[in-house]
Amino acid sequence: MDHVLSVANLSKKYNGVQALYKVNFNLRKGEIHGIIGANGSGKSTFMHILFGSKHIKETGGYEGDIFINNKKVNIKNSYDAIMNGIGMVHQELSLLSELSVSSNIKLNRENVTERTKIFKDFALVNVDKNREDAKSSLSKIGIDINPSVKVKSISAGFKQFVEIAREIDKENLKILILDEPTSSLNIEETEILLTNLKNIAEDGVAIIFISHRLEEVARICHRVTILKDGKVTKVYNREDFNINKMANDMIGKEITQALKHGKKLLEKDILSFDNVEVHYGYNSYKNIYLDIKEGEILGITGLAGHGQEIFGYGLMGIYNMNGKIFYNGKKMIPGNTDSIIKKGVYLLPDDRKEMGLLLNKSVWENLVFECYDRQDEFVKYPRFKNLSPLNHRFIREYSNNMVDKLNIKVKNIYQKIKELSGGNQQTVCIGRAITMMPNILFIGEPTRGIDVYSKEIILDILLKL
């Protein structure tokens, strides 16, 4: 059988650490092929090689062979990948928020008005044709939004659809790599996407579908490849799919589900929002009331873009919040972030790349930054916190314990956070939230992009908090 993509003995090392070892993989035209594995199993490295990530080249390249339509190719950069018909939608969005939906979809492939061409690369953009193409690409994945609106004004879920539409819009697309495409979508949006991915595959595009949501993988994939410690451990055909078996093959152990046990809540309100207003972008929310009791886990849910994040974001000044907020009965001023954090209120945002991580810093720095006021042990002389040197010995022990406790896959705590997989980055963020020892923790999408085993560890920790 002819394969649109074949990979032979693909290997990759980072600073002597084997991230991939002799991976063999093939993909058929019109196939949806799932790739699953625990955080740090090699999925991200595999994708980055196929899409020519500059990080692969900067760290010594890769070994092995890649064939597209039975022809050997050398993918040195993302341009090579695109020219060979490969498109990729990363877990972390990469849109230009100040540009319109259509401008993002047609970026670098804009339609131009022929009569305005002066030189080869200089002409006026045909805005109407761009919008028409963008609308057509969005319709292929079941979405109807105004292509003229700015990306910053649409929900996180719709941004994910715009990313996918951008790849589908490419005329020579043969292979579409999707990294956790449903992690920011609600149930309704997920249903729309999965249904339309089947249609796209039926039109001949081969799809690599990477997800920790095993039910979705089993539902739409024709085959599933499991990666563990950088190696292919098993390939399942559709007729052999078994979610429990696949989970065990990924993790290597049985997973115990975190469960909430009944408890009597304290009557005390620790935080109250009394008739507040929140404004951001084109969105406005008024007459909002919410009481949060000490010791409870309060879930806030709804369709994407309907404001679940406004309380934490408004309190921390990311959104404009007005009204009365009371913390332990005393008035709190939204936007006074330093004072709010010192009182023990902490926000872990759902957008970890933009707001939750120091990408060029190490794992240990990301685990403990912001925490020095809450953890006396992190400084040598607690009485002189702002002037005291750090207690590196204690921080090192603490960070190593946290890495073990949260099942974070790292070479060591000095590894830069940007080198980790998305799921491990998310888990480091959770570790910092725990390190803050907060009295109130706002946490957005805490298990986004995390494998099933680490997910249960995190949920169990949140219950204990």
Coordinates of C-alpha atoms in Angstrom, one line a residue:
M1 CA 0.0 0.0 0.0
D2 CA 1.3 3.5 -0.9
H3 CA 1.8 5.8 2.0
V4 CA 1.6 9.6 1.8
L5 CA 4.2 9.7 4.7
S6 CA 6.7 7.1 5.9
V7 CA 9.3 7.5 8.6
A8 CA 12.2 5.0 9.0
N9 CA 14.4 4.8 12.1
L10 CA 13.8 8.3 13.2
S11 CA 16.0 9.2 16.2
K12 CA 16.7 12.4 18.1
K13 CA 18.9 13.3 21.1
Y14 CA 18.8 16.5 23.3
N15 CA 22.1 17.0 25.1
G16 CA 22.7 13.3 25.2
V17 CA 19.2 12.4 26.3
Q18 CA 17.4 10.1 23.8
A19 CA 14.0 11.8 23.0
L20 CA 13.2 9.5 20.0
Y21 CA 14.8 6.1 19.2
K22 CA 14.4 4.4 15.8
V23 CA 10.7 5.3 15.3
N24 CA 9.0 3.7 12.3
F25 CA 5.7 5.2 11.2
N26 CA 3.5 5.4 8.2
L27 CA 0.4 7.3 7.2
R28 CA -2.1 6.6 4.4
K29 CA -3.9 9.1 2.2
G30 CA -7.2 10.0 3.8
E31 CA -6.3 8.3 7.1
I32 CA -6.7 9.8 10.6
H33 CA -3.9 8.3 12.6
G34 CA -3.7 8.9 16.3
I35 CA -0.5 9.3 18.2
I36 CA -0.8 9.0 22.0
G37 CA 1.6 8.8 24.9
A38 CA 2.3 10.2 28.3
N39 CA 3.9 13.6 28.8
G40 CA 7.5 13.4 27.6
S41 CA 7.0 10.3 25.5
G42 CA 8.4 11.9 22.4
K43 CA 5.2 13.1 20.6
S44 CA 6.3 16.8 20.5
T45 CA 9.8 15.8 19.2
F46 CA 8.2 13.7 16.5
M47 CA 5.9 16.5 15.4
H48 CA 8.7 19.1 15.5
I49 CA 10.9 17.0 13.2
L50 CA 8.1 16.5 10.7
F51 CA 7.3 20.2 10.6
G52 CA 10.9 21.4 10.6
S53 CA 11.0 23.2 13.9
K54 CA 14.1 25.4 14.2
H55 CA 14.7 23.9 17.7
I56 CA 15.5 20.5 16.0
K57 CA 18.2 22.0 13.8
E58 CA 19.6 24.1 16.6
T59 CA 20.1 21.0 18.7
G60 CA 21.9 18.9 16.1
G61 CA 19.1 17.8 13.8
Y62 CA 17.7 14.3 13.6
E63 CA 18.7 10.8 12.3
G64 CA 16.6 8.6 10.1
D65 CA 14.6 9.0 6.9
I66 CA 11.4 10.7 6.0
F67 CA 9.5 9.8 2.8
I68 CA 6.5 11.7 1.3
N69 CA 4.7 9.9 -1.5
N70 CA 7.6 7.4 -1.5
K71 CA 10.1 10.2 -2.2
K72 CA 12.9 10.8 0.4
V73 CA 12.8 14.4 1.7
N74 CA 15.1 16.4 3.9
I75 CA 13.1 18.6 6.2
K76 CA 15.5 21.3 7.4
N77 CA 12.9 24.0 8.4
S78 CA 9.2 24.7 8.3
Y79 CA 9.4 26.1 4.8
D80 CA 10.5 22.6 3.6
A81 CA 7.6 21.0 5.5
I82 CA 5.0 23.4 4.0
M83 CA 6.4 22.9 0.5
N84 CA 6.1 19.2 0.9
G85 CA 2.4 19.6 1.8
I86 CA 2.7 19.3 5.6
G87 CA 0.5 21.6 7.8
M88 CA 0.6 21.8 11.6
V89 CA -1.7 23.3 14.2
H90 CA 0.2 23.6 17.5
Q91 CA -1.3 23.2 20.9
E92 CA -0.2 26.8 21.7
L93 CA -2.0 29.2 19.4
S94 CA 0.1 31.3 17.1
L95 CA -2.3 34.0 15.8
L96 CA -1.9 37.7 15.3
S97 CA -4.5 39.1 17.6
E98 CA -4.7 42.6 16.1
L99 CA -5.3 41.2 12.6
S100 CA -8.7 40.0 11.3
V101 CA -9.7 36.4 11.0
S102 CA -9.2 36.4 7.2
S103 CA -5.8 38.1 7.5
N104 CA -4.6 35.3 9.8
I105 CA -6.0 32.6 7.6
K106 CA -4.4 34.1 4.4
L107 CA -1.2 35.2 6.0
N108 CA 1.7 34.9 3.4
R109 CA -0.8 33.6 0.9
E110 CA -2.9 36.8 0.4
N111 CA -4.9 37.3 -2.8
V112 CA -3.8 40.4 -4.6
T113 CA -5.5 42.7 -7.1
E114 CA -3.7 41.9 -10.4
R115 CA -3.9 45.4 -11.9
T116 CA -2.0 46.9 -8.9
K117 CA 1.1 44.7 -9.4
I118 CA 4.2 46.8 -9.8
F119 CA 6.9 44.3 -8.9
K120 CA 6.7 40.5 -8.3
D121 CA 6.1 40.9 -4.6
F122 CA 4.3 44.3 -4.4
A123 CA 0.6 44.7 -5.0
L124 CA -2.6 45.6 -3.1
V125 CA -4.3 42.9 -1.2
N126 CA -7.7 41.8 -2.5
V127 CA -9.5 42.0 0.9
D128 CA -12.9 40.7 -0.4
K129 CA -11.3 37.6 -2.0
N130 CA -9.4 36.9 1.2
R131 CA -12.6 37.1 3.2
E132 CA -14.3 34.8 0.7
D133 CA -11.5 32.2 1.0
A134 CA -11.4 32.4 4.8
K135 CA -15.2 31.9 5.0
S136 CA -14.9 28.9 2.7
S137 CA -12.1 27.3 4.8
L138 CA -14.0 27.9 8.0
S139 CA -17.1 26.3 6.6
K140 CA -15.1 23.1 5.9
I141 CA -14.7 22.7 9.6
G142 CA -18.3 23.7 10.4
I143 CA -17.7 27.2 11.6
D144 CA -19.5 30.4 10.5
I145 CA -17.9 33.5 11.9
N146 CA -17.4 37.0 10.4
P147 CA -13.9 36.9 8.8
S148 CA -13.6 40.7 9.2
V149 CA -13.5 40.7 13.0
K150 CA -10.2 40.9 14.8
V151 CA -8.9 37.6 16.3
K152 CA -8.6 39.2 19.8
S153 CA -12.4 39.6 19.9
I154 CA -13.2 35.9 19.4
S155 CA -13.2 33.0 21.9
A156 CA -10.3 30.6 22.5
G157 CA -12.3 27.9 20.8
F158 CA -12.9 29.9 17.7
K159 CA -9.2 30.8 17.6
Q160 CA -8.5 27.1 17.4
F161 CA -10.8 26.8 14.4
V162 CA -9.1 29.7 12.8
E163 CA -5.7 28.0 13.2
I164 CA -7.1 24.8 11.5
A165 CA -8.7 26.8 8.7
R166 CA -5.4 28.5 8.0
E167 CA -3.8 25.1 7.3
I168 CA -6.8 23.8 5.3
D169 CA -6.7 26.9 3.1
K170 CA -3.3 25.7 1.7
E171 CA -3.8 24.3 -1.8
N172 CA -1.0 21.7 -1.6
L173 CA -2.0 20.3 1.9
K174 CA -1.4 16.5 2.0
I175 CA -0.7 16.0 5.7
L176 CA -2.3 17.8 8.6
I177 CA -0.7 17.5 12.1
L178 CA -3.1 18.4 14.9
D179 CA -1.6 18.7 18.4
E180 CA -4.3 18.5 21.1
P181 CA -6.9 20.3 18.8
T182 CA -9.8 19.9 21.2
S183 CA -8.1 20.9 24.4
S184 CA -9.6 24.5 24.3
L185 CA -13.0 23.4 22.9
N186 CA -16.2 22.8 24.7
I187 CA -18.4 19.7 24.0
E188 CA -20.4 21.3 21.2
E189 CA -17.3 22.7 19.4
T190 CA -15.5 19.4 19.8
E191 CA -18.4 17.6 18.1
I192 CA -18.3 20.0 15.2
L193 CA -14.5 19.6 14.8
L194 CA -14.4 15.8 15.0
T195 CA -17.3 15.5 12.5
N196 CA -15.6 17.8 10.0
L197 CA -12.2 16.2 10.4
K198 CA -13.7 13.0 9.1
N199 CA -15.0 14.9 6.0
I200 CA -11.5 16.5 5.4
A201 CA -9.9 13.0 5.6
E202 CA -12.5 11.7 3.2
D203 CA -11.4 14.4 0.7
G204 CA -7.9 12.8 0.8
V205 CA -6.0 14.8 3.4
A206 CA -4.1 12.5 5.8
I207 CA -4.4 13.6 9.5
I208 CA -2.1 13.0 12.4
F209 CA -4.3 13.4 15.5
I210 CA -2.4 13.9 18.8
S211 CA -4.6 13.9 21.9
H212 CA -4.7 12.8 25.5
R213 CA -8.5 12.4 25.2
L214 CA -8.6 8.7 24.4
E215 CA -12.3 8.6 23.8
E216 CA -11.9 11.0 20.9
V217 CA -8.9 9.2 19.5
A218 CA -10.9 5.9 19.5
R219 CA -13.8 7.6 17.9
I220 CA -12.3 9.1 14.8
C221 CA -8.9 7.4 14.2
H222 CA -8.3 4.5 11.8
R223 CA -5.1 3.5 13.5
V224 CA -3.3 4.5 16.8
T225 CA 0.4 4.5 17.5
I226 CA 1.6 4.6 21.1
L227 CA 4.9 6.2 22.0
K228 CA 6.6 5.5 25.3
D229 CA 10.0 6.8 26.3
G230 CA 10.7 7.8 22.7
K231 CA 9.9 4.4 21.2
V232 CA 6.9 3.0 19.4
T233 CA 5.5 0.3 21.7
K234 CA 2.3 -0.6 19.9
V235 CA 0.2 0.1 16.9
Y236 CA -3.6 -0.5 17.1
N237 CA -5.9 -1.0 14.2
R238 CA -9.5 0.2 14.6
E239 CA -11.0 -3.2 15.3
D240 CA -8.6 -3.7 18.2
F241 CA -9.2 -0.4 20.0
N242 CA -9.6 -0.7 23.7
I243 CA -9.3 2.5 25.8
N244 CA -8.2 0.8 29.0
K245 CA -5.5 -1.2 27.2
M246 CA -4.2 1.9 25.4
A247 CA -4.0 3.8 28.6
N248 CA -2.1 1.0 30.3
D249 CA 0.3 0.8 27.2
M250 CA 0.9 4.5 27.5
I251 CA 1.5 4.7 31.3
G252 CA 2.6 1.2 32.2
K253 CA 0.4 1.1 35.2
E254 CA -3.2 1.1 36.3
I255 CA -4.7 4.6 36.8
T256 CA -6.7 5.4 39.9
Q257 CA -9.4 8.0 39.5
A258 CA -9.3 11.0 41.8
L259 CA -12.7 11.2 43.6
K260 CA -14.2 13.9 45.8
H261 CA -15.5 12.6 49.2
G262 CA -18.4 14.3 50.9
K263 CA -17.5 17.1 53.3
K264 CA -19.5 19.8 55.1
L265 CA -18.6 23.2 53.8
L266 CA -17.7 26.0 56.1
E267 CA -20.3 28.8 56.1
K268 CA -17.7 31.5 55.9
D269 CA -17.5 33.4 52.6
I270 CA -13.8 34.0 51.9
L271 CA -14.3 36.0 48.7
S272 CA -17.4 37.8 47.4
F273 CA -18.1 39.7 44.2
D274 CA -21.0 42.1 44.8
N275 CA -22.6 43.6 41.7
V276 CA -19.4 43.8 39.7
E277 CA -18.9 44.8 36.0
V278 CA -16.2 43.4 33.8
H279 CA -15.1 44.8 30.4
Y280 CA -12.6 43.5 27.9
G281 CA -12.4 43.8 24.2
Y282 CA -15.9 43.9 22.8
N283 CA -17.3 42.0 25.8
S284 CA -19.1 43.4 28.8
Y285 CA -20.6 41.7 31.8
K286 CA -22.8 43.4 34.4
N287 CA -24.7 42.8 37.6
I288 CA -22.5 39.8 38.6
Y289 CA -22.7 38.3 42.1
L290 CA -20.6 35.4 43.4
D291 CA -19.7 34.1 46.8
I292 CA -16.8 31.7 47.4
K293 CA -16.6 29.7 50.6
E294 CA -13.5 28.7 52.5
G295 CA -12.3 25.2 51.6
E296 CA -14.6 24.6 48.6
I297 CA -13.7 23.8 45.0
L298 CA -16.1 26.0 43.0
G299 CA -16.5 25.0 39.3
I300 CA -17.2 27.8 36.8
T301 CA -18.2 26.4 33.4
G302 CA -20.0 27.4 30.2
L303 CA -19.5 27.6 26.5
A304 CA -16.2 28.9 25.2
G305 CA -16.1 32.7 25.2
H306 CA -18.9 33.1 27.7
G307 CA -16.8 34.5 30.5
Q308 CA -15.8 31.7 32.8
E309 CA -12.4 33.4 33.4
I310 CA -13.7 36.9 34.2
F311 CA -13.4 36.6 38.0
G312 CA -9.7 35.7 38.2
Y313 CA -8.7 37.8 35.2
G314 CA -10.8 40.8 36.5
L315 CA -9.4 40.6 40.0
M316 CA -5.8 40.5 38.8
G317 CA -6.4 43.5 36.5
I318 CA -6.1 41.6 33.2
Y319 CA -9.7 42.6 32.5
N320 CA -11.3 45.9 33.7
M321 CA -13.4 45.1 36.8
N322 CA -15.5 47.5 38.8
G323 CA -17.7 47.0 41.8
K324 CA -17.4 45.7 45.3
I325 CA -15.1 42.8 46.1
F326 CA -14.7 41.5 49.7
Y327 CA -11.9 39.3 50.9
N328 CA -12.5 38.0 54.5
G329 CA -15.0 40.8 54.9
K330 CA -12.6 43.5 53.9
K331 CA -12.8 45.5 50.6
M332 CA -10.3 44.4 48.0
I333 CA -9.3 46.6 45.0
P334 CA -9.1 44.7 41.7
G335 CA -6.0 45.2 39.7
N336 CA -3.7 45.8 42.7
T337 CA -1.9 42.5 41.9
D338 CA 1.0 42.7 44.3
S339 CA -1.3 43.3 47.3
I340 CA -3.7 40.6 46.1
I341 CA -1.0 37.9 45.8
K342 CA 0.4 38.8 49.2
K343 CA -3.0 38.2 50.7
G344 CA -2.9 34.7 49.3
V345 CA -4.9 35.0 46.2
Y346 CA -3.3 33.5 43.1
L347 CA -4.3 33.1 39.4
L348 CA -3.0 30.3 37.2
P349 CA -4.2 31.4 33.7
D350 CA -5.4 29.1 31.0
D351 CA -2.9 30.6 28.5
R352 CA 0.3 29.3 30.0
K353 CA 2.6 30.3 27.1
E354 CA 1.7 34.0 27.2
M355 CA 1.0 34.5 30.9
G356 CA 2.0 31.4 32.9
L357 CA 5.7 30.7 32.0
L358 CA 9.2 32.1 31.9
L359 CA 10.1 30.2 28.7
N360 CA 13.8 31.0 28.8
K361 CA 14.2 30.1 32.4
S362 CA 14.8 26.7 34.1
V363 CA 12.2 24.4 35.6
W364 CA 13.2 25.3 39.1
E365 CA 12.9 29.0 38.4
N366 CA 9.4 28.5 37.0
L367 CA 8.4 26.4 40.0
V368 CA 9.4 29.0 42.6
F369 CA 9.2 32.5 41.1
E370 CA 6.7 34.7 42.9
C371 CA 6.8 32.4 45.9
Y372 CA 9.5 34.0 48.0
D373 CA 7.0 36.0 50.1
R374 CA 5.0 32.9 50.8
Q375 CA 7.8 30.5 51.5
D376 CA 10.4 31.6 54.1
E377 CA 12.5 28.6 53.4
F378 CA 13.3 29.8 49.9
V379 CA 15.5 32.6 51.3
K380 CA 18.5 32.4 53.6
Y381 CA 17.5 35.3 55.8
P382 CA 13.6 35.5 56.0
R383 CA 13.7 38.7 58.1
F384 CA 15.4 40.5 55.2
K385 CA 13.4 38.9 52.4
N386 CA 13.9 41.6 49.7
L387 CA 17.7 41.7 50.4
S388 CA 18.3 38.1 51.2
P389 CA 20.1 35.7 48.8
L390 CA 18.1 32.6 47.8
N391 CA 18.5 29.3 49.7
H392 CA 19.5 27.3 46.7
R393 CA 20.0 24.1 48.6
F394 CA 16.4 24.1 49.9
I395 CA 15.0 25.2 46.5
R396 CA 16.9 22.4 44.8
E397 CA 15.5 19.8 47.2
Y398 CA 12.0 21.2 47.0
S399 CA 12.0 21.4 43.2
N400 CA 13.3 17.8 42.8
N401 CA 10.6 16.6 45.2
M402 CA 7.9 18.5 43.2
V403 CA 9.1 17.0 39.9
D404 CA 8.7 13.5 41.4
K405 CA 5.4 14.3 43.1
L406 CA 3.8 15.7 39.9
N407 CA 5.4 13.2 37.5
I408 CA 7.1 15.9 35.5
K409 CA 9.3 14.5 32.8
V410 CA 12.6 16.5 32.7
K411 CA 16.3 15.9 32.3
N412 CA 16.9 17.8 35.5
I413 CA 15.5 20.9 37.2
Y414 CA 18.0 23.2 35.4
Q415 CA 16.5 22.3 32.0
K416 CA 14.8 25.3 30.3
I417 CA 11.1 25.2 30.4
K418 CA 10.7 25.8 26.7
E419 CA 12.4 22.5 26.0
L420 CA 9.6 20.5 27.7
S421 CA 6.5 19.1 26.1
G422 CA 3.3 21.2 26.5
G423 CA 1.9 18.8 29.1
N424 CA 5.0 19.0 31.3
Q425 CA 5.0 22.8 31.0
Q426 CA 1.4 22.8 32.2
T427 CA 2.3 20.6 35.2
V428 CA 5.2 22.9 36.1
C429 CA 2.6 25.7 36.3
I430 CA 0.5 23.6 38.6
G431 CA 3.5 23.0 40.7
R432 CA 4.1 26.8 41.1
A433 CA 0.4 27.3 42.1
I434 CA 0.9 24.7 44.8
T435 CA 4.1 26.3 45.9
M436 CA 2.3 29.6 46.4
M437 CA 0.3 28.0 49.2
P438 CA -2.7 30.1 48.2
N439 CA -5.8 30.8 50.3
I440 CA -7.7 31.2 47.1
L441 CA -6.6 29.7 43.8
F442 CA -8.1 30.6 40.4
I443 CA -7.1 27.9 38.0
G444 CA -8.1 27.8 34.3
E445 CA -8.1 24.5 32.4
P446 CA -5.7 22.8 34.9
T447 CA -5.4 19.5 33.0
R448 CA -5.2 20.8 29.5
G449 CA -2.8 18.8 27.4
I450 CA -1.9 16.4 30.3
D451 CA -1.8 12.6 30.1
V452 CA -4.4 10.6 31.9
Y453 CA -2.0 9.5 34.7
S454 CA -0.7 13.0 35.5
K455 CA -4.2 14.4 35.2
E456 CA -5.4 12.2 38.1
I457 CA -2.3 13.2 40.2
I458 CA -3.2 16.9 39.7
L459 CA -6.9 16.5 40.4
D460 CA -6.0 14.6 43.6
I461 CA -3.6 17.4 44.7
L462 CA -6.3 20.0 44.1
L463 CA -8.7 18.0 46.3
K464 CA -6.1 17.8 49.0
L465 CA -5.5 21.6 48.7

